[in-house]
């Protein structure tokens, strides 16, 4: 019996345009299915259909929160570099014209350690940009 080795990526999505509000996201584009489709398209465009099919076996979006702008992705360990590179090559969040930066904050072997890193990162962000919405989102993550 073979155990599948997965990696979890904690990704932060930041706006690259001026005048972006702290929690502003395009409507409906931050759902797990929309993010998964966007990343699959990026994998296929940058690495070909073979890499996209290989990454498909263990790839899933485990968590997506528009308030904290954080995403947790699960991928196969041997496809980590391709998924990470396709994240870095993404520049949009939806079909809109705004540009977004996808930044990998943490790579972990378990979803628990990735979840704890998300809480630590959100608390650090709270110190630099305090907002009531971010406080409520952090409390929702911790629950």
Short mmCIF file of C-alpha atoms in Angstrom, two decimals:
data_model
loop_
_atom_site.label_atom_id
_atom_site.label_comp_id
_atom_site.label_asym_id
_atom_site.label_seq_id
_atom_site.Cartn_x
_atom_site.Cartn_y
_atom_site.Cartn_z
CA UNK A 1 0.00 0.00 0.00
CA UNK A 2 1.42 3.34 -1.07
CA UNK A 3 0.80 6.56 0.78
CA UNK A 4 0.40 9.67 -1.35
CA UNK A 5 2.65 12.51 -0.28
CA UNK A 6 1.01 15.92 -0.47
CA UNK A 7 2.18 19.45 0.15
CA UNK A 8 0.03 22.36 1.25
CA UNK A 9 0.72 25.88 0.03
CA UNK A 10 -0.46 28.97 1.89
CA UNK A 11 -0.91 31.68 -0.72
CA UNK A 12 -1.67 35.36 -0.21
CA UNK A 13 -3.34 37.32 -3.02
CA UNK A 14 -2.48 41.04 -3.04
CA UNK A 15 -3.69 43.78 -5.37
CA UNK A 16 -1.09 45.32 -7.67
CA UNK A 17 -3.16 48.36 -8.54
CA UNK A 18 -3.50 51.71 -6.83
CA UNK A 19 -6.52 52.52 -4.70
CA UNK A 20 -7.39 48.92 -3.85
CA UNK A 21 -9.31 48.60 -0.62
CA UNK A 22 -8.06 46.15 1.99
CA UNK A 23 -10.83 43.62 1.43
CA UNK A 24 -11.86 44.41 -2.12
CA UNK A 25 -12.10 41.36 -4.36
CA UNK A 26 -13.96 40.88 -7.61
CA UNK A 27 -17.40 39.44 -6.92
CA UNK A 28 -17.55 35.66 -7.16
CA UNK A 29 -13.96 35.23 -8.31
CA UNK A 30 -12.52 34.11 -4.97
CA UNK A 31 -14.44 30.86 -4.74
CA UNK A 32 -12.42 27.63 -4.50
CA UNK A 33 -13.73 26.39 -7.85
CA UNK A 34 -12.79 29.65 -9.62
CA UNK A 35 -9.29 29.59 -8.14
CA UNK A 36 -8.82 25.92 -9.06
CA UNK A 37 -9.93 26.55 -12.65
CA UNK A 38 -7.61 29.57 -12.93
CA UNK A 39 -4.65 27.58 -11.64
CA UNK A 40 -5.39 24.61 -13.91
CA UNK A 41 -5.43 26.95 -16.90
CA UNK A 42 -2.13 28.45 -15.79
CA UNK A 43 -0.57 24.99 -15.42
CA UNK A 44 -1.74 24.00 -18.88
CA UNK A 45 -0.56 27.25 -20.48
CA UNK A 46 2.88 27.25 -18.87
CA UNK A 47 3.75 23.55 -18.57
CA UNK A 48 1.50 21.79 -21.07
CA UNK A 49 -1.41 19.42 -20.85
CA UNK A 50 0.72 16.58 -19.44
CA UNK A 51 1.78 18.58 -16.38
CA UNK A 52 -1.79 19.82 -15.87
CA UNK A 53 -3.10 16.25 -15.95
CA UNK A 54 -0.38 15.02 -13.59
CA UNK A 55 -1.08 17.82 -11.11
CA UNK A 56 -4.82 17.13 -11.31
CA UNK A 57 -4.63 13.89 -9.33
CA UNK A 58 -3.95 15.53 -5.95
CA UNK A 59 -4.68 19.19 -6.59
CA UNK A 60 -7.47 20.90 -4.66
CA UNK A 61 -8.26 24.22 -3.04
CA UNK A 62 -8.79 23.49 0.64
CA UNK A 63 -9.48 27.02 1.87
CA UNK A 64 -10.18 30.38 0.26
CA UNK A 65 -11.08 33.51 2.21
CA UNK A 66 -11.67 36.82 0.45
CA UNK A 67 -11.48 38.79 3.72
CA UNK A 68 -7.94 37.74 4.55
CA UNK A 69 -7.07 37.13 0.86
CA UNK A 70 -5.56 33.75 1.72
CA UNK A 71 -5.78 30.42 -0.07
CA UNK A 72 -4.61 26.96 1.02
CA UNK A 73 -3.85 24.59 -1.85
CA UNK A 74 -3.09 20.87 -1.74
CA UNK A 75 -0.84 19.38 -4.40
CA UNK A 76 1.26 16.27 -4.95
CA UNK A 77 4.79 16.54 -3.60
CA UNK A 78 6.40 15.88 -6.97
CA UNK A 79 4.31 18.62 -8.65
CA UNK A 80 5.09 21.30 -6.04
CA UNK A 81 7.55 23.24 -8.20
CA UNK A 82 5.21 23.39 -11.20
CA UNK A 83 2.22 24.51 -9.13
CA UNK A 84 4.34 27.12 -7.35
CA UNK A 85 5.73 28.43 -10.63
CA UNK A 86 2.29 28.64 -12.23
CA UNK A 87 1.08 30.59 -9.17
CA UNK A 88 3.92 33.05 -9.62
CA UNK A 89 3.05 33.43 -13.30
CA UNK A 90 -0.59 34.25 -12.57
CA UNK A 91 -1.39 37.94 -12.71
CA UNK A 92 -5.18 38.10 -12.72
CA UNK A 93 -7.91 36.85 -10.44
CA UNK A 94 -10.75 36.85 -12.92
CA UNK A 95 -11.51 38.04 -16.41
CA UNK A 96 -11.36 41.64 -15.14
CA UNK A 97 -8.45 43.90 -15.98
CA UNK A 98 -7.07 44.28 -12.45
CA UNK A 99 -3.74 42.67 -11.70
CA UNK A 100 -3.18 40.60 -8.54
CA UNK A 101 0.03 39.22 -7.06
CA UNK A 102 0.01 35.61 -5.87
CA UNK A 103 2.62 35.09 -3.14
CA UNK A 104 3.41 31.74 -1.53
CA UNK A 105 3.81 32.39 2.20
CA UNK A 106 4.37 28.84 3.46
CA UNK A 107 4.82 25.32 2.15
CA UNK A 108 3.87 22.63 4.67
CA UNK A 109 3.50 18.88 4.85
CA UNK A 110 0.23 18.95 6.79
CA UNK A 111 -2.86 21.11 6.59
CA UNK A 112 -2.65 21.75 10.33
CA UNK A 113 0.74 23.45 10.11
CA UNK A 114 -0.46 25.41 7.09
CA UNK A 115 -3.54 26.53 9.06
CA UNK A 116 -1.35 27.67 11.96
CA UNK A 117 0.89 29.60 9.55
CA UNK A 118 -2.22 31.30 8.13
CA UNK A 119 -3.20 32.47 11.62
CA UNK A 120 0.32 33.77 12.33
CA UNK A 121 0.45 35.57 9.01
CA UNK A 122 -2.98 37.14 9.49
CA UNK A 123 -1.98 38.38 12.95
CA UNK A 124 1.19 39.94 11.50
CA UNK A 125 -0.90 41.66 8.85
CA UNK A 126 -3.26 42.91 11.53
CA UNK A 127 -0.37 44.74 13.20
CA UNK A 128 0.51 46.57 9.98
CA UNK A 129 -3.00 47.28 8.69
CA UNK A 130 -5.55 47.15 11.51
CA UNK A 131 -9.17 46.77 10.46
CA UNK A 132 -12.33 45.42 12.07
CA UNK A 133 -13.00 43.15 9.10
CA UNK A 134 -9.58 41.52 9.40
CA UNK A 135 -10.11 40.91 13.13
CA UNK A 136 -13.39 39.11 12.46
CA UNK A 137 -11.77 37.05 9.68
CA UNK A 138 -8.93 35.99 12.00
CA UNK A 139 -11.43 34.91 14.63
CA UNK A 140 -13.24 32.87 11.97
CA UNK A 141 -9.95 31.17 10.98
CA UNK A 142 -9.13 30.27 14.58
CA UNK A 143 -12.53 28.66 15.17
#
